[in-house]
Tab-separated table of C-alpha atoms (C1' of nucleotides) in Angstrom:
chain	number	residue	atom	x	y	z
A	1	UNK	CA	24.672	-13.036	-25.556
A	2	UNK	CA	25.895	-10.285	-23.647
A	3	UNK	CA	28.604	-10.083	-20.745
A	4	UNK	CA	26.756	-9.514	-17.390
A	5	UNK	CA	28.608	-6.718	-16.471
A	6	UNK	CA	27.826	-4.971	-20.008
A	7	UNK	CA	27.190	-1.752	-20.057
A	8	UNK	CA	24.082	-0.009	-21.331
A	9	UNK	CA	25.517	3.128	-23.264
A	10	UNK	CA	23.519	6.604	-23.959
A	11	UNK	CA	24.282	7.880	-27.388
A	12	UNK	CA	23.036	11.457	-27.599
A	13	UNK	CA	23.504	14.310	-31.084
A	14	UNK	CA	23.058	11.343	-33.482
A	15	UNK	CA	21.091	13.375	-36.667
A	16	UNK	CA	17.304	12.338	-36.858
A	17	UNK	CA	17.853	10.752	-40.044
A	18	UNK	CA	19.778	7.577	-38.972
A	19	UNK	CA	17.961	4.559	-37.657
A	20	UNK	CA	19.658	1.909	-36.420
A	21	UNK	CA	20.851	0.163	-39.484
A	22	UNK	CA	22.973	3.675	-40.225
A	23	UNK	CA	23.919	3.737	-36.746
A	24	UNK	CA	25.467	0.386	-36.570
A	25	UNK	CA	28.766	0.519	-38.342
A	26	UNK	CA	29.583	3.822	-36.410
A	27	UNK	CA	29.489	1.720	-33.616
A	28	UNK	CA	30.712	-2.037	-34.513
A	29	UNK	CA	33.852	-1.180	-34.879
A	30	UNK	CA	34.093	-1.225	-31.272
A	31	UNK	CA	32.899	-4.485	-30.919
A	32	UNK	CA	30.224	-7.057	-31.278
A	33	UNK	CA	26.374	-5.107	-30.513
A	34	UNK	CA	24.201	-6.656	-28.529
A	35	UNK	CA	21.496	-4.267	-28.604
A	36	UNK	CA	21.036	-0.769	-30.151
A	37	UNK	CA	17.731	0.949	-29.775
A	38	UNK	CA	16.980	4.969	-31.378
A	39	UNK	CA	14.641	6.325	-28.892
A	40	UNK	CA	11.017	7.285	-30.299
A	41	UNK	CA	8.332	9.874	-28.384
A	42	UNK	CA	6.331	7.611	-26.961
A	43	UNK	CA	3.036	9.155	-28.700
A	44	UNK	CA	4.317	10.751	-31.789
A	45	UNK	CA	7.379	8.081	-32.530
A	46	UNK	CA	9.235	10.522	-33.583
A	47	UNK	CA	13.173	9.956	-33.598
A	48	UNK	CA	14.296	11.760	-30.536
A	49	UNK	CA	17.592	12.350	-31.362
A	50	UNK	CA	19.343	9.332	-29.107
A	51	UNK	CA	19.613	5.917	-29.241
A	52	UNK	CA	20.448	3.463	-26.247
A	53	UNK	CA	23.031	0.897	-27.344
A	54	UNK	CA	24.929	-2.085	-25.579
A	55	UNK	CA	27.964	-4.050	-26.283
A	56	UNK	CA	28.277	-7.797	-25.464
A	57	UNK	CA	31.251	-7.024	-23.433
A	58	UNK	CA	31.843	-4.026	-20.949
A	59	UNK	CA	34.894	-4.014	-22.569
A	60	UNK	CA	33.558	-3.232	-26.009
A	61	UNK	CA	31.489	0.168	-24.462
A	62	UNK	CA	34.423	1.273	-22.702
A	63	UNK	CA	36.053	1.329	-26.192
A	64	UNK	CA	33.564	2.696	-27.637
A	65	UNK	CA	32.999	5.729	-24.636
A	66	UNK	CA	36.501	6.434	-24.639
A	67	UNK	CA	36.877	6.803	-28.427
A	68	UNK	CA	33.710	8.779	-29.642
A	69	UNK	CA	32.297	10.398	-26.377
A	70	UNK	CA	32.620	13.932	-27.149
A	71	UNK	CA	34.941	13.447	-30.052
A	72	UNK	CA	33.278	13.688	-32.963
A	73	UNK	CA	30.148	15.671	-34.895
A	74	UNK	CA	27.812	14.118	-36.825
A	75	UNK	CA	26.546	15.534	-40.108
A	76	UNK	CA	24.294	18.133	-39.567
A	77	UNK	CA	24.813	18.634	-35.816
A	78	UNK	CA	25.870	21.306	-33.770
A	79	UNK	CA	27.502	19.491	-30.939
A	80	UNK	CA	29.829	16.030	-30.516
A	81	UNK	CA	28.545	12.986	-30.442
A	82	UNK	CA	27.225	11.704	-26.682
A	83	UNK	CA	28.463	8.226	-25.920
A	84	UNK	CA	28.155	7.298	-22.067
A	85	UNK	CA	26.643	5.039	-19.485
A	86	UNK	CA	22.917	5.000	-19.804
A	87	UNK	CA	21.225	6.753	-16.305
A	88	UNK	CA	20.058	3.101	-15.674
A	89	UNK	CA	23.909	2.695	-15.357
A	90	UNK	CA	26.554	4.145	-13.811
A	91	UNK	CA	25.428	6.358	-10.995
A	92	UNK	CA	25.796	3.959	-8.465
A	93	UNK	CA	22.398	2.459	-8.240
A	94	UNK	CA	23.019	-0.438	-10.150
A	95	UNK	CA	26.187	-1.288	-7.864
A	96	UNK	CA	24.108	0.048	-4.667
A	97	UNK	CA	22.653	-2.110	-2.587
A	98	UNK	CA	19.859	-1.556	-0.045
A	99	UNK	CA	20.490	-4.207	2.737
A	100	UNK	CA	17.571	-4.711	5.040
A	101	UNK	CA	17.020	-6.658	8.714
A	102	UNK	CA	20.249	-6.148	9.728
A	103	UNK	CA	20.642	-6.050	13.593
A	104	UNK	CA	21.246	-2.386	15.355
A	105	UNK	CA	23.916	-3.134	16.739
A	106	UNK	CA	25.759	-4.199	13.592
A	107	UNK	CA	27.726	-1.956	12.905
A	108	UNK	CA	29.792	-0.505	9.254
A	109	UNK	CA	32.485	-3.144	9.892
A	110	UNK	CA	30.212	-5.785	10.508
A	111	UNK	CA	28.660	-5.173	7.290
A	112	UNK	CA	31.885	-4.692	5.341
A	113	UNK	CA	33.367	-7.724	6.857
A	114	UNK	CA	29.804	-9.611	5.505
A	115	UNK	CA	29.935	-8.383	2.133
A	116	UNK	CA	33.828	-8.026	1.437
A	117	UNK	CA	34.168	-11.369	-0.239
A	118	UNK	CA	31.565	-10.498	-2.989
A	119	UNK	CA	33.707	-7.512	-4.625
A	120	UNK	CA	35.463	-4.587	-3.574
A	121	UNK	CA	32.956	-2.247	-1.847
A	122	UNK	CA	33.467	1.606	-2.355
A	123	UNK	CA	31.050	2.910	0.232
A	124	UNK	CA	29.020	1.122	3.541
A	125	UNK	CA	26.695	3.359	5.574
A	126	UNK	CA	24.203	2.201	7.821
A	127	UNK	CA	21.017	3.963	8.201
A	128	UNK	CA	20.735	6.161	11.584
A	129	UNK	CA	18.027	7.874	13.086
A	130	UNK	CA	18.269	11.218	14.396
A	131	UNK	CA	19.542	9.667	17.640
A	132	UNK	CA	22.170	7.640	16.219
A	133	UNK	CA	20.806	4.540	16.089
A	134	UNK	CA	20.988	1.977	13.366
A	135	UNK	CA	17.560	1.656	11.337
A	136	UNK	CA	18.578	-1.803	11.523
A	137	UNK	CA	19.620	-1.225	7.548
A	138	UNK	CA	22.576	0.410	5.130
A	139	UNK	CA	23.812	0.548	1.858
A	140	UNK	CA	26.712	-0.964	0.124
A	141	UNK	CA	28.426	0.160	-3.077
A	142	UNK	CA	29.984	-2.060	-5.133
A	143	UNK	CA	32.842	-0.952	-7.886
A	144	UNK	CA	30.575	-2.770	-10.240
A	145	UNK	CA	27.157	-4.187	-10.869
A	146	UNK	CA	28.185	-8.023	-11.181
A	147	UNK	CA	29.744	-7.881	-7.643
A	148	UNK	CA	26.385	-6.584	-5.956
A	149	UNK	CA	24.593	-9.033	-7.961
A	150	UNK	CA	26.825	-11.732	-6.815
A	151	UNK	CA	26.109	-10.326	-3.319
A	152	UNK	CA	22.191	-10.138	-3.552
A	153	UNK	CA	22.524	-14.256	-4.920
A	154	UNK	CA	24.767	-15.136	-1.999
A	155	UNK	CA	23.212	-13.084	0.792
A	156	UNK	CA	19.557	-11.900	0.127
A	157	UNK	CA	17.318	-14.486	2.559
A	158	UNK	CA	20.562	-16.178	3.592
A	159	UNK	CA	20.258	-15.971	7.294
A	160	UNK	CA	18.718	-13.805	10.261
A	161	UNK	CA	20.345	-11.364	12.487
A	162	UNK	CA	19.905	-11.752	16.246
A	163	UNK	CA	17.422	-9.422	17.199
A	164	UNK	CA	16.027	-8.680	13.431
A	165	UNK	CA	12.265	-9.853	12.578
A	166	UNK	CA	13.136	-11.475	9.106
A	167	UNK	CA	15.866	-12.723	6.857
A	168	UNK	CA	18.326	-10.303	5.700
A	169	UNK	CA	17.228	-7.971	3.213
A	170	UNK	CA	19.537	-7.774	0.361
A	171	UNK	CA	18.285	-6.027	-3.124
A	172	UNK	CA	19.473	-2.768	-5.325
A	173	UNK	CA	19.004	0.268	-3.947
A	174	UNK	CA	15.681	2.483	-5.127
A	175	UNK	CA	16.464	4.304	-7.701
A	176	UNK	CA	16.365	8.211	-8.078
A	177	UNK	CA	12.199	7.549	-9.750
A	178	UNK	CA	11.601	5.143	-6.914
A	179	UNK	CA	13.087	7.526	-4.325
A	180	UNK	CA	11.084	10.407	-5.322
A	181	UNK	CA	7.473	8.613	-5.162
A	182	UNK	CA	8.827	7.040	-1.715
A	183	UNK	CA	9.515	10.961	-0.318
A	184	UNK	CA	6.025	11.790	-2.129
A	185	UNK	CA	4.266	9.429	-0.555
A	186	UNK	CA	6.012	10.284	3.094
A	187	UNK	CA	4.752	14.107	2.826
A	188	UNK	CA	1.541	12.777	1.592
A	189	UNK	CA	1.345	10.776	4.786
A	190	UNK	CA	2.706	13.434	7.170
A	191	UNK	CA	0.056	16.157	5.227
A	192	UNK	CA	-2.717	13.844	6.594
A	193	UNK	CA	-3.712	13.260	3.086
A	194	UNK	CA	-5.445	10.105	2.792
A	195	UNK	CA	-9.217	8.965	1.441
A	196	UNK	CA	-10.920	6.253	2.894
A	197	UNK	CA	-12.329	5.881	-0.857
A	198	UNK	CA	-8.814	4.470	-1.699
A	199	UNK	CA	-9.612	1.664	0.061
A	200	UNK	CA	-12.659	1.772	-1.532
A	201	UNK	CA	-11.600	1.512	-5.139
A	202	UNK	CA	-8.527	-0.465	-4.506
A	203	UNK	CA	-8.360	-4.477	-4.022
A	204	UNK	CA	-9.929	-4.445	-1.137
A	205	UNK	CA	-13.268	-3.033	-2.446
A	206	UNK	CA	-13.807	-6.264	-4.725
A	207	UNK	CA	-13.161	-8.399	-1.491
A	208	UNK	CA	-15.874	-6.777	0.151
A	209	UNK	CA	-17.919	-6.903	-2.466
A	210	UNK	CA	-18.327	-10.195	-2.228
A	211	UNK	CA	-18.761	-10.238	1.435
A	212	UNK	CA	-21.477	-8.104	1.253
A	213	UNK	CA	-22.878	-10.521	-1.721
A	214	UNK	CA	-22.690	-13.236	0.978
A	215	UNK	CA	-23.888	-11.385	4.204
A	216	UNK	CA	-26.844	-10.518	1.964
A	217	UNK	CA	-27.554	-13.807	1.541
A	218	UNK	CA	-27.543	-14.649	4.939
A	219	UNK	CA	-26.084	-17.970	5.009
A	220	UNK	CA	-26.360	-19.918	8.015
A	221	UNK	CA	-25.347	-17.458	11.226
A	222	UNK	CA	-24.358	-19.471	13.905
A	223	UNK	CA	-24.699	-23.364	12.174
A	224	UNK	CA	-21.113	-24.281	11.944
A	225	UNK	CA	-20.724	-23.230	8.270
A	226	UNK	CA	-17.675	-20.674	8.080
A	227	UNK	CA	-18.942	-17.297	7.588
A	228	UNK	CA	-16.353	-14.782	6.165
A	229	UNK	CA	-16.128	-12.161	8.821
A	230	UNK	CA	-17.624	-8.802	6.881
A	231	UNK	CA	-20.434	-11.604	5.963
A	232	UNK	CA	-20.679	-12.574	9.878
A	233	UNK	CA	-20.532	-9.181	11.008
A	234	UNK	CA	-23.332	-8.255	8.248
A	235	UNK	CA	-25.645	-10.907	9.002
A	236	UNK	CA	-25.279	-10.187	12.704
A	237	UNK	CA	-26.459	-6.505	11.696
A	238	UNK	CA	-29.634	-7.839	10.171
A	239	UNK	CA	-30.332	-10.203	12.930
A	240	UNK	CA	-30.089	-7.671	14.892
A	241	UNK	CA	-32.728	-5.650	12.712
A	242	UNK	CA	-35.283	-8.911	13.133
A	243	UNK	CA	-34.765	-8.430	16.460
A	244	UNK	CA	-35.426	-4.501	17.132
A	245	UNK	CA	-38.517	-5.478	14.540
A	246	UNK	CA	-39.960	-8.442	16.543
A	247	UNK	CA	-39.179	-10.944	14.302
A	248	UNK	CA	-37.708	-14.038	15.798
A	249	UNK	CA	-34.644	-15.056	15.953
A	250	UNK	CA	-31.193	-12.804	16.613
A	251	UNK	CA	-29.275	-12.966	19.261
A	252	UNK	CA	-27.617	-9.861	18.351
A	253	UNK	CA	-28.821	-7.165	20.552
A	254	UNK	CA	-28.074	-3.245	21.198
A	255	UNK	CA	-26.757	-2.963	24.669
A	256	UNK	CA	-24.366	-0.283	26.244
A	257	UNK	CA	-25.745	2.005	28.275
A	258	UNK	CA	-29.053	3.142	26.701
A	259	UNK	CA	-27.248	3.382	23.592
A	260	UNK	CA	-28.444	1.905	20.358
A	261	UNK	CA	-26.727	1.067	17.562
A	262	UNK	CA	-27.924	3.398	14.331
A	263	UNK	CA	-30.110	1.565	11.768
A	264	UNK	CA	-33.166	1.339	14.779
A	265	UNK	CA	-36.238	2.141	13.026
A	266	UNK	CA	-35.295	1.339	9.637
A	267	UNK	CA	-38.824	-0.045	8.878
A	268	UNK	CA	-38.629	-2.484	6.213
A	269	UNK	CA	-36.784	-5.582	6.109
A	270	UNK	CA	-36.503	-6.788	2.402
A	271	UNK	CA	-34.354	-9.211	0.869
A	272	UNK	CA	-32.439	-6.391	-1.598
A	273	UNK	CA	-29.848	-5.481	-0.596
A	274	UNK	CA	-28.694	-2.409	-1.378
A	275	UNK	CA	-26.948	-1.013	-5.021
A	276	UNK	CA	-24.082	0.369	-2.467
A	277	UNK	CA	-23.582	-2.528	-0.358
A	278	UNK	CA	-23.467	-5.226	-3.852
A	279	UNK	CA	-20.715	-2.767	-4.725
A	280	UNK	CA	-18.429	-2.939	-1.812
A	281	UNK	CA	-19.937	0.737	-0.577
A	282	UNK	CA	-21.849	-0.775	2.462
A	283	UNK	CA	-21.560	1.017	5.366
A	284	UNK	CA	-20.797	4.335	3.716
A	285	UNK	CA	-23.035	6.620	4.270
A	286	UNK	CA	-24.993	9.320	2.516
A	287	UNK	CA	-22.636	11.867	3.718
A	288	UNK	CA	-25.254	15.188	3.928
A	289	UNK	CA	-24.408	19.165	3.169
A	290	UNK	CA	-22.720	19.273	6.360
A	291	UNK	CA	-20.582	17.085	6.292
A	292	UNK	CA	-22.067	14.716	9.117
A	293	UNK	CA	-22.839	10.998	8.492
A	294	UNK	CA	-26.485	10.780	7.983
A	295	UNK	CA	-26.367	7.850	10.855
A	296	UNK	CA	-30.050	7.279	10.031
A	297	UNK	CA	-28.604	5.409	6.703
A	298	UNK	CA	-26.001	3.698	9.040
A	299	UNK	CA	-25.828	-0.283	9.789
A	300	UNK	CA	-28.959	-1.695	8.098
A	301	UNK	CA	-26.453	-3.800	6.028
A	302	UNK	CA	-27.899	-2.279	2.728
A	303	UNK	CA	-31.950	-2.835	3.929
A	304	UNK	CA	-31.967	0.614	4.618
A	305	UNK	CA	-35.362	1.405	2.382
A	306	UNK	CA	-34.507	3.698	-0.863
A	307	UNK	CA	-37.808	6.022	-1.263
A	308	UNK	CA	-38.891	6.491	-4.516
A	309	UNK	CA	-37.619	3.060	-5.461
A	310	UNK	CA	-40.849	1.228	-5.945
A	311	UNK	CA	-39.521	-2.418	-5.916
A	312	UNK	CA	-39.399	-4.043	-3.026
A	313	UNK	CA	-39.695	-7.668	-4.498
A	314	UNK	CA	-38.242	-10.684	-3.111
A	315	UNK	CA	-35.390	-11.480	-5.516
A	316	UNK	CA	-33.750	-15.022	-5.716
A	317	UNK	CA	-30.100	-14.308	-4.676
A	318	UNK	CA	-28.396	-14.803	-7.956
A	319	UNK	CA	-31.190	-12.702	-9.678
A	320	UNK	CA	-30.926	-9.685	-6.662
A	321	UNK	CA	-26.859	-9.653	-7.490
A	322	UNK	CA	-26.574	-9.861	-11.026
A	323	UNK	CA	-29.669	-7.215	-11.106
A	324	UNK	CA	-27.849	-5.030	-8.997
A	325	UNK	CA	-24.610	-5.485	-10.396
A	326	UNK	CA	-25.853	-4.374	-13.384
A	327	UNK	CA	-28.297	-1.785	-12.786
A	328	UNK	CA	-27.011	0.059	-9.556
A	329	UNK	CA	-23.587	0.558	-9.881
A	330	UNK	CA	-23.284	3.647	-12.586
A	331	UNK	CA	-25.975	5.250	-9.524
A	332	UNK	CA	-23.892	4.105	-6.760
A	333	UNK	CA	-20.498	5.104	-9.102
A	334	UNK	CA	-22.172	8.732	-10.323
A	335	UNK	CA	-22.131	9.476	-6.313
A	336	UNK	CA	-18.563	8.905	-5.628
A	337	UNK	CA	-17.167	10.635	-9.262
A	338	UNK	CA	-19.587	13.641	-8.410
A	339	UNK	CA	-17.390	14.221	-4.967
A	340	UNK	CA	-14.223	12.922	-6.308
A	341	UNK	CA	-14.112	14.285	-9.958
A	342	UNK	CA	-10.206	13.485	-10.515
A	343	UNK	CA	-10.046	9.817	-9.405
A	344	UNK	CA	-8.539	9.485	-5.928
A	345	UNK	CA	-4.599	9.014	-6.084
A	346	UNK	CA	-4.173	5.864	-3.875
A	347	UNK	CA	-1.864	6.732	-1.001
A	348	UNK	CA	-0.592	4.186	1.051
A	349	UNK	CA	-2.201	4.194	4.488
A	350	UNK	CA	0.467	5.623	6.615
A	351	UNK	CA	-1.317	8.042	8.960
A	352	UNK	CA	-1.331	6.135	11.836
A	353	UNK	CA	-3.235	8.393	14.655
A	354	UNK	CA	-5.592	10.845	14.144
A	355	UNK	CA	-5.904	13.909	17.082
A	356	UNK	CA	-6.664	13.381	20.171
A	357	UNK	CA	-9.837	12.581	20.562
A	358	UNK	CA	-10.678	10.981	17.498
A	359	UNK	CA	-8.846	7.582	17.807
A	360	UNK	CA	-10.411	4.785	19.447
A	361	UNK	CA	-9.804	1.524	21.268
A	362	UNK	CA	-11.995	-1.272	19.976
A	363	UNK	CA	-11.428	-4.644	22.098
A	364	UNK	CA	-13.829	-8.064	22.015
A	365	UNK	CA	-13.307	-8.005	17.881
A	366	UNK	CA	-14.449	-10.876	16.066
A	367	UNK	CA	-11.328	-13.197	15.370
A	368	UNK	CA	-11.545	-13.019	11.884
A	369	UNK	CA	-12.158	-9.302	11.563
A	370	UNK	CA	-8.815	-7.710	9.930
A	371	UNK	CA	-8.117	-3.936	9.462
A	372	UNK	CA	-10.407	-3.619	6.413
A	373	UNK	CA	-13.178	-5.127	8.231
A	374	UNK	CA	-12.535	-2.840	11.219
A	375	UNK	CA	-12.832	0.288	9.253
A	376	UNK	CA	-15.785	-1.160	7.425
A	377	UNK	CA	-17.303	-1.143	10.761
A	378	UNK	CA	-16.700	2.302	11.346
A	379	UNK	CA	-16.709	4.456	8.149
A	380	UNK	CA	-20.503	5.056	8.646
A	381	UNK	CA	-19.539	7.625	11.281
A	382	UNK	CA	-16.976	9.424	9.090
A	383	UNK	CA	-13.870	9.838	7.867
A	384	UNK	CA	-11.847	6.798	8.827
A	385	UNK	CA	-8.027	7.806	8.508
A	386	UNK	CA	-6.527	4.155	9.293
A	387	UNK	CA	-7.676	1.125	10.979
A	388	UNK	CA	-5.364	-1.492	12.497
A	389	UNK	CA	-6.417	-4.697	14.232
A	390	UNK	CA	-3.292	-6.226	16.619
A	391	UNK	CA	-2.210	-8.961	15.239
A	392	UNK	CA	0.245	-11.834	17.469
A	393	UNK	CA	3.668	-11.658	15.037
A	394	UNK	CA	4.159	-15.242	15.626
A	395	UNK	CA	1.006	-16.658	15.122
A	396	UNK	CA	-0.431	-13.793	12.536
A	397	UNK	CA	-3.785	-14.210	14.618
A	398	UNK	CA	-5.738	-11.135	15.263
A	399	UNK	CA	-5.733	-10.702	19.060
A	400	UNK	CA	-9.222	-9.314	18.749
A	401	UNK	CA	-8.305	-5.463	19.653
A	402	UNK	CA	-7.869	-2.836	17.352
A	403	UNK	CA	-7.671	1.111	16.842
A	404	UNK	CA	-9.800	3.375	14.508
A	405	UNK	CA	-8.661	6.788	13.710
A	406	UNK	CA	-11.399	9.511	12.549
A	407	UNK	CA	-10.253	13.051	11.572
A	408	UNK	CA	-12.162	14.901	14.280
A	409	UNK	CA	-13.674	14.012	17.503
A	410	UNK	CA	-17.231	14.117	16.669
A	411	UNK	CA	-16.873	10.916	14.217
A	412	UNK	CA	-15.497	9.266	17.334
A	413	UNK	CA	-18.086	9.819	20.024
A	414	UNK	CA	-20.862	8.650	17.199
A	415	UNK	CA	-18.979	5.631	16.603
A	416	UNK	CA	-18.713	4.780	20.713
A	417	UNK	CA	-22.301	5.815	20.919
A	418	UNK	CA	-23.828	3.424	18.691
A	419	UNK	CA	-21.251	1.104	18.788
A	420	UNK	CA	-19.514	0.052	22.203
A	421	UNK	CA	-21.598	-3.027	23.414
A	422	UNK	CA	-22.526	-3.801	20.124
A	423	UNK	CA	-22.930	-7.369	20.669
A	424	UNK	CA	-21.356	-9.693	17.801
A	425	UNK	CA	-21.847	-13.808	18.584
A	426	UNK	CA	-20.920	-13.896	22.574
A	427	UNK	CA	-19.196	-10.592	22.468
A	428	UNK	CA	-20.109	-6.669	23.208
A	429	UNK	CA	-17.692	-4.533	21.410
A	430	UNK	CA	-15.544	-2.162	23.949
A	431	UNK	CA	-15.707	0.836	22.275
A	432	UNK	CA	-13.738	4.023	23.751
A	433	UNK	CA	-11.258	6.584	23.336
A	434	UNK	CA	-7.491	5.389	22.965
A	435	UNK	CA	-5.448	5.699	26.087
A	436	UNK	CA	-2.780	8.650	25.103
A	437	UNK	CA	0.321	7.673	25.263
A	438	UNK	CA	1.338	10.387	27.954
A	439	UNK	CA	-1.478	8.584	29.935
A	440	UNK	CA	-2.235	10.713	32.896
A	441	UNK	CA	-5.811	10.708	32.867
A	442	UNK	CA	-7.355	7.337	32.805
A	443	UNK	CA	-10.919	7.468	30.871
B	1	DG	C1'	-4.270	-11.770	24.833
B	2	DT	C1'	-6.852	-5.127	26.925
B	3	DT	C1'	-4.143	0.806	23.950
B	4	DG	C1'	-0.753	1.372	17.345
B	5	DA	C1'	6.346	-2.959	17.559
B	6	DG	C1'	7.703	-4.369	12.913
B	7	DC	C1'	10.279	-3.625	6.692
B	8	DG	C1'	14.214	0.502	7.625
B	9	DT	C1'	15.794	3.882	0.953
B	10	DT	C1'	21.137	8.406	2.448
DNA sequence: GTTGAGCGTT
């Protein structure tokens, strides 16, 4: 076993030639090996020239650092010998720690005086803004790696701040990798760079793939059985469609003055649904050459006819998913790859607002709906840059308002159009522009 | 319950 406060060591100008069996004796001598690893090209596995190796004892590498570092050529080398802490090591990040959910007001004292008893601490800053204020988090440097560690054991979920949201944060500070994609991801954000299809392809898309499975099937609306909200919302759609068709039954009905929800007119009503909407894609529509939803294509939950596809045979439900499973997706797939030949990159959602005029207000939300359902809703009329339902902190229930962003203002005043007074169960959606924050003119 | 809090990485 090794010490916990061991130290991993670089070893750099070792000749090509020794493996680790050569290497050894060069370095027992120092003490007892734990581990000693040359370092291969990942693809090739070709010797790269350095090794990584660690002592059982941090006393063993200092030793070891002290004596060869820099002190001696191997055969065939040009330069000395490199024997030091391994980047993983020693520059600070493994004695850094990243303490979250502290309490603004706490100040670099506080924080000294709650982690002086875990080691000797070389640095404490707390995170400011611009303003001065505390982010309500700092960083504390430890003279070595076992004291933070004893400091993350003792303190990490320990207790909660007055004032803070959550236990305190205590954990090891990102490293310089983690840093970077963190600052990547921030421009990204700022840039406005974010696709909708992330969403799309990433866990969320399997979710709604099987809600879309289920609204297809159309199990009992409104009969006490638990419908999972895209499921709800999709059955409502199509009740909605045997209304506007004269066939009995929904309760769902276009309202809002004069205004009907897109999808009117859609003539058929079959049981298939639709290779897009078995795939998680419902809702998304054809986009056309310029660049505008084709709204035609828009809410008729996947019944939305497909000319030139001859079949419009009643499936049983297992049969109509497995079939389209299987046979629609490379279709459904060949669309998306054709517009996005590099897969997306997945950015983090972190755009909250689009421009003025393109971010709306959406009240009288189904309970269950959640921020993937809510831009579900709304991707048919473009580009949706983020979608947020409200959500009570305490009781992590939605409070049945929420905000979709488009990138312009045209995606917006489609999606009020068709959609404010859409009626879901008992409820019209309230569909309208977000109040601006410098809120001088009321809409 | 009616307009984007918050978990924050120098």
């Amino acid at each position: 076993m090794k010490d916990h406060d061991a130290i991993k060591l670089f070893i750099g100008q070792i000749p090509r030639n020794l493996d680790e069996k050569d290497l050894r004796p060069l370095f027992e001598e120092f003490g007892k090996i734990y581990e000693l690893t040359v370092l291969k090209d990942r693809f090739t596995g070709m010797h790269k020239g350095c090794a990584f190796l660690t002592y059982c004892t941090r006393e063993s590498s200092l030793k070891a650092q002290n004596a060869l570092h820099e002190q001696k050529t191997l055969p065939g080398m040009n330069r000395p010998i490199q024997v030091k802490p391994a980047d993983s090591e020693s520059r600070g990040e493994d004695r850094k720690l990243f303490v979250g959910m502290l309490n603004k007001q706490q100040s670099e004292d506080d924080v000294r005086c709650l982690f002086e008893s875990f080691g000797s601490i070389e640095e404490c800053t707390i995170l400011r803004g611009p303003d001065g204020n505390s982010k309500g988090c700092a960083f504390v440097k430890y003279s070595s790696h076992a004291e933070a560690q004893a400091a993350i054991s003792a303190l990490h979920g320990s207790q909660t701040m007055p004032g803070a949201s959550s236990s305190l944060v205590v954990k090891f500070a990102d490293t310089d990798k983690e840093r970077t994609i963190r600052r990547m991801q921030q421009m990204a954000g700022q840039m406005g760079i974010f696709n909708p299809m992330a969403l799309q392809f990433g866990a969320y898309g399997a979710y709604a793939q099987v809600q879309q499975q289920q609204a297809a099937l159309m199990a009992s609306v409104g009969q006490g059985g638990y419908l999972s909200p895209m499921a709800a919302f999709a059955a409502a759609q199509m009740q909605h469609m045997a209304t506007i068709n004269g066939l009995p039954g929904g309760h769902m009905t276009p309202t809002s003055g004069g205004s009907t929800p897109p999808g009117i007119g859609a003539p058929t009503v079959t049981s298939i649904p639709s290779p897009i909407s078995v795939n998680g894609f419902a809702g998304m529509p054809p986009h056309q050459a310029n660049g505008q939803p084709n709204a035609e294509a828009v809410y008729t939950n996947g019944i939305h006819p497909y000319p030139g596809k001859p079949s419009q045979t009643t499936h049983p439900p297992t049969t109509s998913i497995q079939h389209n499973t299987h046979s629609a997706y490379p279709a459904a797939y060949g669309q998306i790859s054709q517009a996005f030949p590099q897969p997306p990159p997945i950015i983090p959602q972190q755009q909250r607002e689009g421009p003025e005029g393109c971010n709306l207000f959406i009240y009288h939300l189904p309970q269950e709906f959640g921020d993937g359902e809510l831009m579900q809703m709304f991707l048919p009329f473009g580009n949706v840059i983020s979608s947020k339902v409200f959500v009570d902190r305490a009781t992590n229930q939605s409070k049945c308002f929420g905000f979709v962003s488009f990138d312009n203002p045209g995606s917006a005043q489609a999606a009020i159009q068709s959609m404010n007074g859409f009626q879901i169960g008992m409820k019209r959606l309230k569909v309208q522009l977000k109040r601006p924050k410098d809120a001088n003119r009321p809409y």
